[in-house]
Amino acid sequence: MGAAIADVADALAAMGAAIADVADASEARHVDFLYVDANEDTASGGHVALRLGDQTYHFGYHRPGLLFLDREDSDHFERVYTGLENRTIESRRIAVSAETFELLRAGFNERYLTETAEREAIDSIVADRELVERWSSGSPEVDVRAAGYFADREKSVADPPLARLRAAVRARYGNAYAEERIEAATRAIRRLAETPIASGSHVGWHVGWHVDVDYGVAARAADLASEIEAFRVLDAASLLRTGALVPPAASEPDLDARERRSLASYAGRLERELVDLAGSRRPDVGFALLLGMARFLALEESLRTGRLLVLDAYPLPPDVRTLSREEVEAQGGRLDELGASTRSDLERSRVAFSLAEDPREPDWGALEEAANRHREVASAIGSDRPIRIRSERLLPARPARRSLPGEGRIEPSIASAAISRLEREETTRREKLVATYDYDLLTRNCVSEIFVEIDRALEKKAEPDLSSEAREAAVERLAVEHLGGHVPPNRGFEFIPFVAADAVDEELRVDGVEVSYSYRRARVAERTESEGFVAALRESNVLTSTVYRRNVEDSAFLFFTDDAFFARPLFGAVNLVVGVGASAFGLALLPLDRGDTAWAGLRGILWSVPELAFWNVRKGSFFAVPEPEANARPRPESAAADRDRIGSPFS
Amino acid sequence: MRVRGNRAMATLAVLALFASACSFSKSSESSSDSSAASSRSLSSSSPDGKSKNEQAYRQDVGDYTASWARSKGDPGDGAEFQKGLARIAERHGVTNWEADRATYLGIGQGLRSAGVAPDDVSAFQSSLGGDSGSGAKLIEEGYADVRS
């Protein structure tokens, strides 16, 4: 562990220096227009995105036919698209002023926040309606997040760790403080039952991308129930429930002296913050207090045992998917590789946390998440149990179901009126959501909306109250001023990703193009360079490739054609035969595999057809990829020229 | 140009036959990626000491506050503004947002960006950090930060 820590510390120092270099060089800002080449199925048309520093924005298709703005950490975006999806990314770098950068960043980000709030609003209305329905027929139950980490309150031990926190809270706010908070929250819940509809704020729709917050009766009731639970846990100085903590894997070392110091320091700070938090009147105090106390207990237990113990941060089914070892391997994954990768992440996180001077809550969250992910895989390796899969951030929130306090129920007449209004509101919102975010292949897709949003951001610099024509002229002038040119949305074929990339090349102030090659192409290029032609031959097909493992989510094929232009029709013909064979074989397997093989064969035929005409769409995909390596390399030629040489509008 | 037009027509034909022009939104919910998800758990530090995560959080709080200030003017009774703030904070792994200085700096930054007059900043200070508390001072700091 010592050597590993030294290595990781060196790596972190080097990373810091590299980041510093980048930052120095980035005083003049830039934005990157990203063209992501195609892959089979939903990615067949290619994709575009706009990278604004650490954040990348792109429009994605969401069922049942809506187009929303998505935001990713830029490193994560690249890792997902070049790694897991195995697609090459071309970045067109456009130099901009700091003002232009901020204009675009704020424009895209406000739209992202607004869209997110609007989508959450519908969930909020549905939750309100369901709660009012339950409340009118009796005392309803609600899920209290993070309450599921605590043991029943009857269980007690002498001198529990939360007793110190309870004493500090009583000393600052009074001995009866917890009871007072519980009573106040209980009264507030009774008031909600009297006027449930007035407790919602389901009003308004975005006007020029303004964020509206929906804080309806269900969210308010859940917050109040959380507050009650939090003060009960504090007052009882409850313990963690068995199973709340994830124990270390056998291979994990104990805490060293430096880690003990950093954990003790963070636990002390968390304890002080929890005393402050107990005095807060913010609406979401309950969840923050419950999670904070659970984490405090995990820290205390870690210090007591000398081993890193963290809360089990995975959600409960159905919010988490599981995969057996067989399913992982069918997708080309290997648990031992995942275990090594996640162990490396955990080691880095441990060092980073122990070196942090003033760690914030997300720093502990990062360590907690890395420990959860590694231990999940390590446990599956040791026991053959399925692994839980969740790629979103892991925030511990294990819920427990609690009844809302109070004797009464909502009066039937009040409930009926509230339900009717909420149903109307839900219908209206859904209709508006479809009308506002409807996807259209030709006129409203991931390309057109990027340019729409750029124009919208620039328009903020235009004079107000202009006529439509004058505003269009002003936007064009601003685009020339800020970006060197203008690409109007929905012009000609520019709704097609690669045509749009060419338009950016021609119209905007593009300083250079960088390519991040797909994971397979980058690895094959490395191996061909070191091993020669034999490596290229070996990696040309699914059977002998050492980079790619067959993934059941890919169509049936034999040869990769994305890096084989001249052989593409020949390889395509072989792939076509493989597809036909797999389809026929799949028919025989129909009763056994529910048509999976037949479907892969049919898709194999489909994506082989373009290859006959020198086009490549299919590239294969990966279950997991190791830490990102330097795929980026400067482009010697223009992007369009390279694509012509490759010969595919998709690749 | 003619070549590009021909390729575009061919592309159109393929698109019409095979699929859509946009990726499904799955980059953020890729079910098969344990390692990529774990990559997000590491936050690197930028030269001025603020982590990428902290900067992104501060910017989100700033944009949210700016949007709120432009459309509503003041935080009202505070509950809805704070609830929205809590939702944003949680996406960044922050649940105790009151204890995070980036929250207040972001609010100040957002108020400045929305063009809120210095005298009107106090409504947000009262709602969040108390008129003279450390939160209030940090809001002023964020508001005064020219770079923000």
mmCIF file of N, CA and C in Angstrom, chain A residues 556-633:
data_model
loop_
_atom_site.group_PDB
_atom_site.id
_atom_site.type_symbol
_atom_site.label_atom_id
_atom_site.label_comp_id
_atom_site.label_asym_id
_atom_site.label_seq_id
_atom_site.Cartn_x
_atom_site.Cartn_y
_atom_site.Cartn_z
ATOM 1 N N ALA A 556 -24.386 -9.201 -34.999
ATOM 2 C CA ALA A 556 -23.480 -10.298 -35.373
ATOM 3 C C ALA A 556 -22.611 -9.849 -36.552
ATOM 4 N N PHE A 557 -21.306 -9.939 -36.392
ATOM 5 C CA PHE A 557 -20.391 -9.587 -37.490
ATOM 6 C C PHE A 557 -19.052 -10.254 -37.229
ATOM 7 N N LEU A 558 -18.204 -10.275 -38.252
ATOM 8 C CA LEU A 558 -16.893 -10.887 -38.103
ATOM 9 C C LEU A 558 -15.774 -9.850 -38.211
ATOM 10 N N PHE A 559 -15.834 -9.028 -39.255
ATOM 11 C CA PHE A 559 -14.736 -8.090 -39.507
ATOM 12 C C PHE A 559 -15.091 -6.662 -39.086
ATOM 13 N N PHE A 560 -14.119 -6.005 -38.521
ATOM 14 C CA PHE A 560 -14.254 -4.561 -38.281
ATOM 15 C C PHE A 560 -13.950 -3.854 -39.596
ATOM 16 N N THR A 561 -14.772 -2.878 -39.919
ATOM 17 C CA THR A 561 -14.530 -2.192 -41.197
ATOM 18 C C THR A 561 -14.268 -0.699 -41.025
ATOM 19 N N ASP A 562 -14.257 -0.219 -39.787
ATOM 20 C CA ASP A 562 -14.073 1.226 -39.616
ATOM 21 C C ASP A 562 -12.657 1.666 -39.968
ATOM 22 N N ASP A 563 -11.676 0.773 -39.857
ATOM 23 C CA ASP A 563 -10.308 1.152 -40.208
ATOM 24 C C ASP A 563 -9.807 0.333 -41.398
ATOM 25 N N ALA A 564 -10.740 -0.107 -42.236
ATOM 26 C CA ALA A 564 -10.348 -0.913 -43.403
ATOM 27 C C ALA A 564 -11.132 -0.434 -44.620
ATOM 28 N N PHE A 565 -10.717 0.682 -45.176
ATOM 29 C CA PHE A 565 -11.501 1.286 -46.251
ATOM 30 C C PHE A 565 -11.535 0.411 -47.498
ATOM 31 N N PHE A 566 -10.355 0.015 -48.009
ATOM 32 C CA PHE A 566 -10.327 -0.691 -49.287
ATOM 33 C C PHE A 566 -10.943 -2.088 -49.182
ATOM 34 N N ALA A 567 -10.768 -2.712 -48.025
ATOM 35 C CA ALA A 567 -11.323 -4.066 -47.854
ATOM 36 C C ALA A 567 -12.771 -4.031 -47.387
ATOM 37 N N ARG A 568 -13.326 -2.837 -47.234
ATOM 38 C CA ARG A 568 -14.638 -2.725 -46.597
ATOM 39 C C ARG A 568 -15.743 -3.503 -47.322
ATOM 40 N N PRO A 569 -15.853 -3.394 -48.647
ATOM 41 C CA PRO A 569 -16.931 -4.162 -49.310
ATOM 42 C C PRO A 569 -16.746 -5.671 -49.137
ATOM 43 N N LEU A 570 -15.494 -6.127 -49.229
ATOM 44 C CA LEU A 570 -15.236 -7.558 -49.073
ATOM 45 C C LEU A 570 -15.590 -8.009 -47.650
ATOM 46 N N PHE A 571 -15.087 -7.244 -46.668
ATOM 47 C CA PHE A 571 -15.405 -7.559 -45.275
ATOM 48 C C PHE A 571 -16.920 -7.465 -45.037
ATOM 49 N N GLY A 572 -17.516 -6.478 -45.674
ATOM 50 C CA GLY A 572 -18.960 -6.293 -45.526
ATOM 51 C C GLY A 572 -19.724 -7.501 -46.042
ATOM 52 N N ALA A 573 -19.238 -8.051 -47.158
ATOM 53 C CA ALA A 573 -19.907 -9.234 -47.726
ATOM 54 C C ALA A 573 -19.807 -10.413 -46.766
ATOM 55 N N VAL A 574 -18.628 -10.566 -46.170
ATOM 56 C CA VAL A 574 -18.469 -11.647 -45.183
ATOM 57 C C VAL A 574 -19.393 -11.387 -43.986
ATOM 58 N N ASN A 575 -19.420 -10.145 -43.548
ATOM 59 C CA ASN A 575 -20.295 -9.799 -42.415
ATOM 60 C C ASN A 575 -21.759 -10.070 -42.733
ATOM 61 N N LEU A 576 -22.123 -9.825 -43.988
ATOM 62 C CA LEU A 576 -23.497 -10.083 -44.419
ATOM 63 C C LEU A 576 -23.819 -11.575 -44.294
ATOM 64 N N VAL A 577 -22.870 -12.393 -44.744
ATOM 65 C CA VAL A 577 -23.062 -13.843 -44.655
ATOM 66 C C VAL A 577 -23.161 -14.267 -43.184
ATOM 67 N N VAL A 578 -22.316 -13.666 -42.360
ATOM 68 C CA VAL A 578 -22.365 -13.982 -40.916
ATOM 69 C C VAL A 578 -23.736 -13.604 -40.349
ATOM 70 N N GLY A 579 -24.238 -12.456 -40.790
ATOM 71 C CA GLY A 579 -25.545 -12.004 -40.311
ATOM 72 C C GLY A 579 -26.647 -12.970 -40.730
ATOM 73 N N VAL A 580 -26.584 -13.416 -41.993
ATOM 74 C CA VAL A 580 -27.592 -14.354 -42.483
ATOM 75 C C VAL A 580 -27.491 -15.665 -41.695
ATOM 76 N N GLY A 581 -26.262 -16.118 -41.502
ATOM 77 C CA GLY A 581 -26.055 -17.370 -40.760
ATOM 78 C C GLY A 581 -26.570 -17.258 -39.333
ATOM 79 N N ALA A 582 -26.262 -16.136 -38.682
ATOM 80 C CA ALA A 582 -26.708 -15.947 -37.291
ATOM 81 C C ALA A 582 -28.226 -15.891 -37.214
ATOM 82 N N SER A 583 -28.843 -15.279 -38.224
ATOM 83 C CA SER A 583 -30.313 -15.198 -38.234
ATOM 84 C C SER A 583 -30.918 -16.593 -38.343
ATOM 85 N N ALA A 584 -30.355 -17.380 -39.258
ATOM 86 C CA ALA A 584 -30.882 -18.740 -39.453
ATOM 87 C C ALA A 584 -30.671 -19.580 -38.199
ATOM 88 N N PHE A 585 -29.467 -19.480 -37.647
ATOM 89 C CA PHE A 585 -29.156 -20.215 -36.425
ATOM 90 C C PHE A 585 -30.055 -19.743 -35.280
ATOM 91 N N GLY A 586 -30.292 -18.428 -35.278
ATOM 92 C CA GLY A 586 -31.123 -17.830 -34.233
ATOM 93 C C GLY A 586 -32.545 -18.357 -34.256
ATOM 94 N N LEU A 587 -33.048 -18.667 -35.466
ATOM 95 C CA LEU A 587 -34.402 -19.214 -35.557
ATOM 96 C C LEU A 587 -34.482 -20.552 -34.825
ATOM 97 N N ALA A 588 -33.403 -21.340 -34.978
ATOM 98 C CA ALA A 588 -33.382 -22.635 -34.288
ATOM 99 C C ALA A 588 -33.296 -22.440 -32.778
ATOM 100 N N LEU A 589 -32.624 -21.353 -32.375
ATOM 101 C CA LEU A 589 -32.439 -21.107 -30.933
ATOM 102 C C LEU A 589 -33.603 -20.349 -30.295
ATOM 103 N N LEU A 590 -34.559 -19.983 -31.133
ATOM 104 C CA LEU A 590 -35.652 -19.112 -30.673
ATOM 105 C C LEU A 590 -36.259 -19.531 -29.321
ATOM 106 N N PRO A 591 -36.543 -20.812 -29.151
ATOM 107 C CA PRO A 591 -37.157 -21.191 -27.862
ATOM 108 C C PRO A 591 -36.202 -21.042 -26.686
ATOM 109 N N LEU A 592 -34.902 -21.047 -26.979
ATOM 110 C CA LEU A 592 -33.915 -21.039 -25.888
ATOM 111 C C LEU A 592 -33.457 -19.630 -25.516
ATOM 112 N N ASP A 593 -33.300 -18.766 -26.519
ATOM 113 C CA ASP A 593 -32.710 -17.452 -26.207
ATOM 114 C C ASP A 593 -33.664 -16.292 -26.472
ATOM 115 N N ARG A 594 -34.921 -16.571 -26.608
ATOM 116 C CA ARG A 594 -35.955 -15.541 -26.799
ATOM 117 C C ARG A 594 -35.670 -14.650 -28.013
ATOM 118 N N GLY A 595 -34.999 -15.214 -28.985
ATOM 119 C CA GLY A 595 -34.782 -14.473 -30.232
ATOM 120 C C GLY A 595 -33.562 -13.587 -30.247
ATOM 121 N N ASP A 596 -32.739 -13.633 -29.200
ATOM 122 C CA ASP A 596 -31.569 -12.735 -29.142
ATOM 123 C C ASP A 596 -30.612 -12.959 -30.315
ATOM 124 N N THR A 597 -30.313 -14.217 -30.610
ATOM 125 C CA THR A 597 -29.367 -14.508 -31.696
ATOM 126 C C THR A 597 -29.957 -14.110 -33.051
ATOM 127 N N ALA A 598 -31.229 -14.419 -33.250
ATOM 128 C CA ALA A 598 -31.867 -14.055 -34.521
ATOM 129 C C ALA A 598 -31.857 -12.542 -34.716
ATOM 130 N N TRP A 599 -32.123 -11.812 -33.646
ATOM 131 C CA TRP A 599 -32.157 -10.350 -33.721
ATOM 132 C C TRP A 599 -30.759 -9.797 -34.003
ATOM 133 N N ALA A 600 -29.753 -10.371 -33.349
ATOM 134 C CA ALA A 600 -28.374 -9.936 -33.619
ATOM 135 C C ALA A 600 -28.014 -10.212 -35.071
ATOM 136 N N GLY A 601 -28.491 -11.347 -35.610
ATOM 137 C CA GLY A 601 -28.214 -11.670 -37.003
ATOM 138 C C GLY A 601 -28.878 -10.697 -37.950
ATOM 139 N N LEU A 602 -30.125 -10.375 -37.681
ATOM 140 C CA LEU A 602 -30.840 -9.419 -38.542
ATOM 141 C C LEU A 602 -30.156 -8.055 -38.534
ATOM 142 N N ARG A 603 -29.745 -7.639 -37.341
ATOM 143 C CA ARG A 603 -29.036 -6.355 -37.257
ATOM 144 C C ARG A 603 -27.683 -6.460 -37.963
ATOM 145 N N GLY A 604 -27.086 -7.645 -37.894
ATOM 146 C CA GLY A 604 -25.825 -7.859 -38.594
ATOM 147 C C GLY A 604 -25.985 -7.665 -40.086
ATOM 148 N N ILE A 605 -27.072 -8.181 -40.627
ATOM 149 C CA ILE A 605 -27.347 -8.001 -42.066
ATOM 150 C C ILE A 605 -27.516 -6.516 -42.365
ATOM 151 N N LEU A 606 -28.321 -5.867 -41.529
ATOM 152 C CA LEU A 606 -28.636 -4.452 -41.746
ATOM 153 C C LEU A 606 -27.383 -3.583 -41.809
ATOM 154 N N TRP A 607 -26.479 -3.758 -40.839
ATOM 155 C CA TRP A 607 -25.310 -2.872 -40.778
ATOM 156 C C TRP A 607 -24.174 -3.321 -41.687
ATOM 157 N N SER A 608 -24.367 -4.475 -42.362
ATOM 158 C CA SER A 608 -23.382 -4.909 -43.355
ATOM 159 C C SER A 608 -23.659 -4.264 -44.707
ATOM 160 N N VAL A 609 -24.913 -3.936 -44.957
ATOM 161 C CA VAL A 609 -25.274 -3.380 -46.269
ATOM 162 C C VAL A 609 -24.486 -2.109 -46.602
ATOM 163 N N PRO A 610 -24.404 -1.129 -45.703
ATOM 164 C CA PRO A 610 -23.613 0.074 -46.044
ATOM 165 C C PRO A 610 -22.148 -0.260 -46.327
ATOM 166 N N GLU A 611 -21.636 -1.298 -45.682
ATOM 167 C CA GLU A 611 -20.223 -1.650 -45.883
ATOM 168 C C GLU A 611 -19.949 -2.103 -47.312
ATOM 169 N N LEU A 612 -20.954 -2.669 -47.935
ATOM 170 C CA LEU A 612 -20.794 -3.091 -49.340
ATOM 171 C C LEU A 612 -20.528 -1.882 -50.231
ATOM 172 N N ALA A 613 -21.022 -0.729 -49.804
ATOM 173 C CA ALA A 613 -20.843 0.496 -50.592
ATOM 174 C C ALA A 613 -19.784 1.403 -49.938
ATOM 175 N N PHE A 614 -18.807 0.800 -49.267
ATOM 176 C CA PHE A 614 -17.673 1.509 -48.670
ATOM 177 C C PHE A 614 -18.061 2.371 -47.463
ATOM 178 N N TRP A 615 -19.234 2.164 -46.922
ATOM 179 C CA TRP A 615 -19.623 2.950 -45.746
ATOM 180 C C TRP A 615 -19.496 2.104 -44.501
ATOM 181 N N ASN A 616 -19.033 2.729 -43.454
ATOM 182 C CA ASN A 616 -18.995 2.020 -42.179
ATOM 183 C C ASN A 616 -19.888 2.708 -41.170
ATOM 184 N N VAL A 617 -20.684 1.923 -40.507
ATOM 185 C CA VAL A 617 -21.479 2.433 -39.382
ATOM 186 C C VAL A 617 -21.081 1.687 -38.113
ATOM 187 N N ARG A 618 -21.026 0.358 -38.199
ATOM 188 C CA ARG A 618 -20.814 -0.498 -37.022
ATOM 189 C C ARG A 618 -19.334 -0.519 -36.588
ATOM 190 N N LYS A 619 -19.132 -0.440 -35.303
ATOM 191 C CA LYS A 619 -17.752 -0.448 -34.796
ATOM 192 C C LYS A 619 -17.554 -1.363 -33.592
ATOM 193 N N GLY A 620 -18.648 -1.930 -33.092
ATOM 194 C CA GLY A 620 -18.525 -2.716 -31.863
ATOM 195 C C GLY A 620 -18.528 -1.791 -30.654
ATOM 196 N N SER A 621 -18.793 -2.344 -29.495
ATOM 197 C CA SER A 621 -18.811 -1.519 -28.279
ATOM 198 C C SER A 621 -18.250 -2.331 -27.117
ATOM 199 N N PHE A 622 -17.986 -1.643 -26.019
ATOM 200 C CA PHE A 622 -17.312 -2.278 -24.888
ATOM 201 C C PHE A 622 -18.160 -2.200 -23.620
ATOM 202 N N PHE A 623 -18.042 -3.212 -22.806
ATOM 203 C CA PHE A 623 -18.723 -3.207 -21.502
ATOM 204 C C PHE A 623 -18.027 -2.235 -20.553
ATOM 205 N N ALA A 624 -16.724 -2.252 -20.578
ATOM 206 C CA ALA A 624 -15.938 -1.351 -19.725
ATOM 207 C C ALA A 624 -14.596 -1.128 -20.392
ATOM 208 N N VAL A 625 -13.997 -0.013 -20.102
ATOM 209 C CA VAL A 625 -12.658 0.259 -20.627
ATOM 210 C C VAL A 625 -11.777 0.720 -19.470
ATOM 211 N N PRO A 626 -10.472 0.462 -19.576
ATOM 212 C CA PRO A 626 -9.580 0.913 -18.506
ATOM 213 C C PRO A 626 -9.512 2.431 -18.454
ATOM 214 N N GLU A 627 -8.744 2.936 -17.511
ATOM 215 C CA GLU A 627 -8.553 4.372 -17.384
ATOM 216 C C GLU A 627 -8.228 4.994 -18.730
ATOM 217 N N PRO A 628 -8.718 6.205 -19.004
ATOM 218 C CA PRO A 628 -8.481 6.816 -20.318
ATOM 219 C C PRO A 628 -7.007 7.023 -20.587
ATOM 220 N N GLU A 629 -6.632 6.765 -21.798
ATOM 221 C CA GLU A 629 -5.252 7.017 -22.201
ATOM 222 C C GLU A 629 -5.274 8.094 -23.261
ATOM 223 N N ALA A 630 -4.109 8.491 -23.682
ATOM 224 C CA ALA A 630 -4.026 9.630 -24.606
ATOM 225 C C ALA A 630 -4.397 9.211 -26.019
ATOM 226 N N ASN A 631 -5.689 9.309 -26.312
ATOM 227 C CA ASN A 631 -6.132 8.985 -27.668
ATOM 228 C C ASN A 631 -5.989 10.179 -28.602
ATOM 229 N N ALA A 632 -5.948 11.355 -27.995
ATOM 230 C CA ALA A 632 -5.982 12.561 -28.822
ATOM 231 C C ALA A 632 -4.659 12.751 -29.548
ATOM 232 N N ARG A 633 -4.746 13.120 -30.755
ATOM 233 C CA ARG A 633 -3.553 13.454 -31.509
ATOM 234 C C ARG A 633 -3.936 14.514 -32.530
#
